[in-house]
């Protein structure tokens, strides 16, 4: 599948100077955070493709006005066309603010998701705002990555990690792509970037997909009235407790 990944800076070519056909052959959009909600709404409207997002440390306005028509996967697991997307937004805590976490707090978030990951047989894409420690991060505290994110990748070996937070404009020599020891690609979504991604595994049972997605929407306090949400009606909502 072809993915458009975005984070941190609204791309003028996709917003101010957008023309029909500028984004083509894209199957989904992944937002790694710190973007205007209106920008995400514009992208999902103009492309008519699903947009999955996590929160950046500057996305506090999402608490009152989340981007409409987009799917919040922060702290959840969602399956789209067989692609299992795990979301863990936020940055290292450097002040008292939402969407900032200590290493211990991020580890706790991962532990809460582990039973769901195990039941889904793993995940294919890890969508975060912060990078993992030592893989695309910077030495200062604000832009330091989480060690537990790297451990999560090494344990489950997804095909791809998409992150933001570290701007490629910070200086010369900044690289967009890195690789974990297990072979997982780590891609910095700063601005915009296109890439291909395919599932590295499958759900143990196809009927799990609607339950996983219904639970993800429930966790994000989302309604099921936007598009691209297969199987989010009927018994799926009544069966999420096992997730």
Short mmCIF file of C-alpha atoms in Angstrom, two decimals:
data_model
loop_
_atom_site.label_atom_id
_atom_site.label_comp_id
_atom_site.label_asym_id
_atom_site.label_seq_id
_atom_site.Cartn_x
_atom_site.Cartn_y
_atom_site.Cartn_z
CA UNK A 1 0.00 0.00 0.00
CA UNK A 2 1.11 3.55 -0.73
CA UNK A 3 1.16 5.84 2.30
CA UNK A 4 1.54 9.58 2.69
CA UNK A 5 3.18 10.36 6.02
CA UNK A 6 3.11 13.86 7.54
CA UNK A 7 4.18 15.62 10.72
CA UNK A 8 5.27 18.86 12.41
CA UNK A 9 5.04 21.31 9.48
CA UNK A 10 2.07 21.83 7.16
CA UNK A 11 3.29 21.33 3.61
CA UNK A 12 2.28 24.32 1.46
CA UNK A 13 2.09 22.19 -1.68
CA UNK A 14 -0.57 20.06 0.01
CA UNK A 15 -2.50 22.96 1.52
CA UNK A 16 -1.91 26.51 0.31
CA UNK A 17 -1.12 25.46 -3.25
CA UNK A 18 -3.04 22.21 -3.45
CA UNK A 19 -4.28 21.19 -6.90
CA UNK A 20 -6.42 18.16 -7.77
CA UNK A 21 -4.28 15.14 -8.51
CA UNK A 22 -1.31 16.35 -6.48
CA UNK A 23 -1.79 13.39 -4.14
CA UNK A 24 -2.49 10.32 -6.22
CA UNK A 25 -2.11 6.59 -5.82
CA UNK A 26 -2.20 6.98 -2.03
CA UNK A 27 -4.08 4.39 0.00
CA UNK A 28 -3.82 5.98 3.44
CA UNK A 29 -2.34 8.92 5.35
CA UNK A 30 -0.40 8.68 8.61
CA UNK A 31 0.05 11.78 10.78
CA UNK A 32 2.81 11.66 13.39
CA UNK A 33 1.61 14.77 15.19
CA UNK A 34 2.07 18.52 15.72
CA UNK A 35 -0.14 19.54 12.80
CA UNK A 36 -3.10 21.90 12.55
CA UNK A 37 -6.38 19.99 12.83
CA UNK A 38 -7.74 21.97 9.87
CA UNK A 39 -4.82 20.70 7.79
CA UNK A 40 -5.61 17.07 8.57
CA UNK A 41 -9.29 17.66 7.81
CA UNK A 42 -8.32 19.22 4.49
CA UNK A 43 -6.11 16.26 3.55
CA UNK A 44 -8.72 13.63 4.38
CA UNK A 45 -11.40 15.61 2.48
CA UNK A 46 -9.36 16.27 -0.66
CA UNK A 47 -7.83 12.80 -0.94
CA UNK A 48 -10.89 10.82 0.21
CA UNK A 49 -8.51 8.41 1.92
CA UNK A 50 -8.39 7.39 5.59
CA UNK A 51 -6.11 9.41 7.83
CA UNK A 52 -4.75 7.92 11.04
CA UNK A 53 -3.11 10.15 13.63
CA UNK A 54 -1.40 10.31 16.99
CA UNK A 55 -0.90 13.40 19.14
CA UNK A 56 2.23 15.45 19.10
CA UNK A 57 3.29 17.31 22.22
CA UNK A 58 1.86 20.55 20.75
CA UNK A 59 -1.56 19.07 19.84
CA UNK A 60 -3.37 20.12 23.01
CA UNK A 61 -6.04 21.87 20.89
CA UNK A 62 -7.14 18.42 19.68
CA UNK A 63 -8.68 17.86 23.12
CA UNK A 64 -11.36 20.43 22.34
CA UNK A 65 -11.45 20.20 18.54
CA UNK A 66 -10.00 16.96 17.14
CA UNK A 67 -9.54 16.73 13.38
CA UNK A 68 -12.90 15.71 11.93
CA UNK A 69 -13.10 12.69 9.65
CA UNK A 70 -9.73 11.38 10.89
CA UNK A 71 -9.06 8.31 13.02
CA UNK A 72 -7.35 8.65 16.39
CA UNK A 73 -5.08 5.64 16.98
CA UNK A 74 -3.13 7.13 19.89
CA UNK A 75 -2.97 4.43 22.54
CA UNK A 76 -4.81 1.98 20.30
CA UNK A 77 -4.53 -0.64 17.59
CA UNK A 78 -6.42 -0.33 14.29
CA UNK A 79 -6.54 -2.60 11.24
CA UNK A 80 -6.95 -1.13 7.77
CA UNK A 81 -7.04 -3.53 4.81
CA UNK A 82 -5.04 -6.03 6.82
CA UNK A 83 -2.47 -3.44 7.97
CA UNK A 84 -2.22 -3.39 11.77
CA UNK A 85 -1.43 0.15 12.96
CA UNK A 86 -0.33 0.73 16.55
CA UNK A 87 -0.36 4.34 17.80
CA UNK A 88 1.68 5.85 20.65
CA UNK A 89 1.85 9.64 20.47
CA UNK A 90 3.52 12.22 22.66
CA UNK A 91 7.08 13.23 23.48
CA UNK A 92 9.46 12.99 26.41
CA UNK A 93 8.11 15.07 29.29
CA UNK A 94 9.86 18.42 29.65
CA UNK A 95 7.05 20.40 31.26
CA UNK A 96 3.67 19.69 32.83
CA UNK A 97 1.54 19.30 29.72
CA UNK A 98 -0.71 16.74 28.02
CA UNK A 99 0.87 14.36 25.51
CA UNK A 100 4.22 14.40 27.30
CA UNK A 101 5.44 11.32 29.16
CA UNK A 102 8.31 10.08 31.24
CA UNK A 103 10.00 6.86 30.19
CA UNK A 104 8.10 5.08 32.93
CA UNK A 105 4.75 6.49 31.80
CA UNK A 106 5.35 5.42 28.19
CA UNK A 107 6.28 1.94 29.37
CA UNK A 108 2.99 1.81 31.23
CA UNK A 109 1.10 2.75 28.06
CA UNK A 110 2.84 -0.05 26.19
CA UNK A 111 2.02 -2.57 28.91
CA UNK A 112 -1.65 -1.69 28.64
CA UNK A 113 -1.54 -2.37 24.91
CA UNK A 114 0.46 -5.58 25.09
CA UNK A 115 -2.51 -7.99 25.52
CA UNK A 116 -4.18 -6.44 22.47
CA UNK A 117 -0.96 -6.66 20.43
CA UNK A 118 -0.57 -10.29 21.41
CA UNK A 119 -4.13 -11.18 20.41
CA UNK A 120 -3.66 -9.43 17.05
CA UNK A 121 -0.51 -11.41 16.38
CA UNK A 122 1.66 -8.27 16.44
CA UNK A 123 1.48 -5.10 14.39
CA UNK A 124 2.82 -3.86 11.06
CA UNK A 125 3.21 -0.11 11.61
CA UNK A 126 4.18 1.73 14.78
CA UNK A 127 2.95 5.32 14.49
CA UNK A 128 4.48 7.64 17.09
CA UNK A 129 5.39 11.28 17.59
CA UNK A 130 8.66 10.69 19.37
CA UNK A 131 11.45 8.60 17.86
CA UNK A 132 12.99 5.68 19.68
CA UNK A 133 16.13 6.26 21.70
CA UNK A 134 19.18 6.12 19.46
CA UNK A 135 17.18 5.81 16.24
CA UNK A 136 16.61 9.27 14.77
CA UNK A 137 16.46 11.19 18.04
CA UNK A 138 18.69 14.00 19.36
CA UNK A 139 20.75 14.19 22.57
CA UNK A 140 18.82 17.05 24.21
CA UNK A 141 16.07 16.05 26.64
CA UNK A 142 13.20 17.54 24.60
CA UNK A 143 14.06 15.53 21.48
CA UNK A 144 15.41 12.41 23.13
CA UNK A 145 13.60 9.25 22.13
CA UNK A 146 12.03 6.60 24.34
CA UNK A 147 14.01 3.47 25.06
CA UNK A 148 10.79 1.49 25.45
CA UNK A 149 9.74 2.28 21.86
CA UNK A 150 12.94 0.68 20.61
CA UNK A 151 12.34 -2.33 22.82
CA UNK A 152 8.80 -2.59 21.46
CA UNK A 153 10.08 -2.61 17.90
CA UNK A 154 12.81 -5.17 18.62
CA UNK A 155 10.28 -7.46 20.28
CA UNK A 156 7.54 -7.38 17.64
CA UNK A 157 9.56 -6.51 14.50
CA UNK A 158 7.00 -4.46 12.56
CA UNK A 159 7.72 -3.48 8.98
CA UNK A 160 7.73 0.23 9.72
CA UNK A 161 7.95 2.87 12.43
CA UNK A 162 6.74 6.37 11.47
CA UNK A 163 7.61 9.23 13.81
CA UNK A 164 8.03 13.02 13.90
CA UNK A 165 9.11 15.57 16.54
CA UNK A 166 12.70 15.85 15.22
CA UNK A 167 12.58 18.41 12.42
CA UNK A 168 14.78 17.64 9.44
CA UNK A 169 15.35 21.39 9.17
CA UNK A 170 17.27 21.46 12.46
CA UNK A 171 20.59 21.18 10.66
CA UNK A 172 22.70 19.62 7.94
CA UNK A 173 23.13 15.89 8.03
CA UNK A 174 19.65 15.11 9.37
CA UNK A 175 18.47 11.82 7.87
CA UNK A 176 14.88 10.86 7.13
CA UNK A 177 15.32 7.10 7.34
CA UNK A 178 17.02 4.81 9.82
CA UNK A 179 16.93 1.08 10.49
CA UNK A 180 16.63 -0.93 13.66
CA UNK A 181 18.81 -3.94 14.26
CA UNK A 182 15.81 -6.19 13.61
CA UNK A 183 15.36 -4.68 10.13
CA UNK A 184 12.40 -2.39 10.86
CA UNK A 185 12.48 0.87 8.88
CA UNK A 186 12.18 4.06 10.93
CA UNK A 187 10.93 6.99 8.83
CA UNK A 188 10.76 10.60 9.97
CA UNK A 189 7.49 12.03 8.60
CA UNK A 190 8.60 15.68 8.89
CA UNK A 191 6.72 17.75 6.30
CA UNK A 192 5.56 15.06 3.94
CA UNK A 193 6.94 11.83 2.56
CA UNK A 194 5.63 8.92 0.48
CA UNK A 195 6.42 5.28 1.13
CA UNK A 196 5.15 1.77 0.51
CA UNK A 197 4.16 -0.55 3.32
CA UNK A 198 2.66 -4.02 3.42
CA UNK A 199 1.58 -6.24 6.32
CA UNK A 200 4.29 -8.50 7.69
CA UNK A 201 1.73 -10.78 9.30
CA UNK A 202 -1.98 -11.45 9.55
CA UNK A 203 -4.62 -11.48 12.24
CA UNK A 204 -5.12 -14.91 13.80
CA UNK A 205 -8.79 -14.68 12.77
CA UNK A 206 -10.36 -12.24 10.25
CA UNK A 207 -13.37 -11.68 12.51
CA UNK A 208 -11.09 -9.89 14.97
CA UNK A 209 -10.78 -6.80 12.78
CA UNK A 210 -14.12 -5.14 13.57
CA UNK A 211 -13.67 -5.74 17.31
CA UNK A 212 -10.16 -4.30 17.27
CA UNK A 213 -11.31 -1.24 15.37
CA UNK A 214 -14.38 -0.69 17.52
CA UNK A 215 -12.23 -0.78 20.66
CA UNK A 216 -9.73 1.66 19.12
CA UNK A 217 -12.52 4.12 18.38
CA UNK A 218 -13.92 3.69 21.87
CA UNK A 219 -10.52 4.35 23.42
CA UNK A 220 -10.14 7.52 21.38
CA UNK A 221 -13.67 8.61 22.30
CA UNK A 222 -14.54 8.65 18.62
CA UNK A 223 -17.92 8.09 17.06
CA UNK A 224 -18.45 5.70 14.18
CA UNK A 225 -19.97 8.30 11.88
CA UNK A 226 -16.91 8.95 9.72
CA UNK A 227 -15.75 6.90 6.78
CA UNK A 228 -13.30 4.06 6.28
CA UNK A 229 -14.39 2.17 9.37
CA UNK A 230 -15.24 -1.36 8.27
CA UNK A 231 -17.25 -3.42 10.71
CA UNK A 232 -17.84 -0.79 13.39
CA UNK A 233 -21.56 -1.37 13.78
CA UNK A 234 -23.77 -4.07 15.19
CA UNK A 235 -22.23 -6.77 17.36
CA UNK A 236 -18.70 -5.41 17.09
CA UNK A 237 -19.35 -2.74 19.72
CA UNK A 238 -21.06 -5.28 21.91
CA UNK A 239 -18.04 -7.58 21.75
CA UNK A 240 -15.14 -5.25 22.47
CA UNK A 241 -14.78 -6.26 26.12
CA UNK A 242 -12.48 -9.14 25.29
CA UNK A 243 -10.11 -6.59 23.79
#
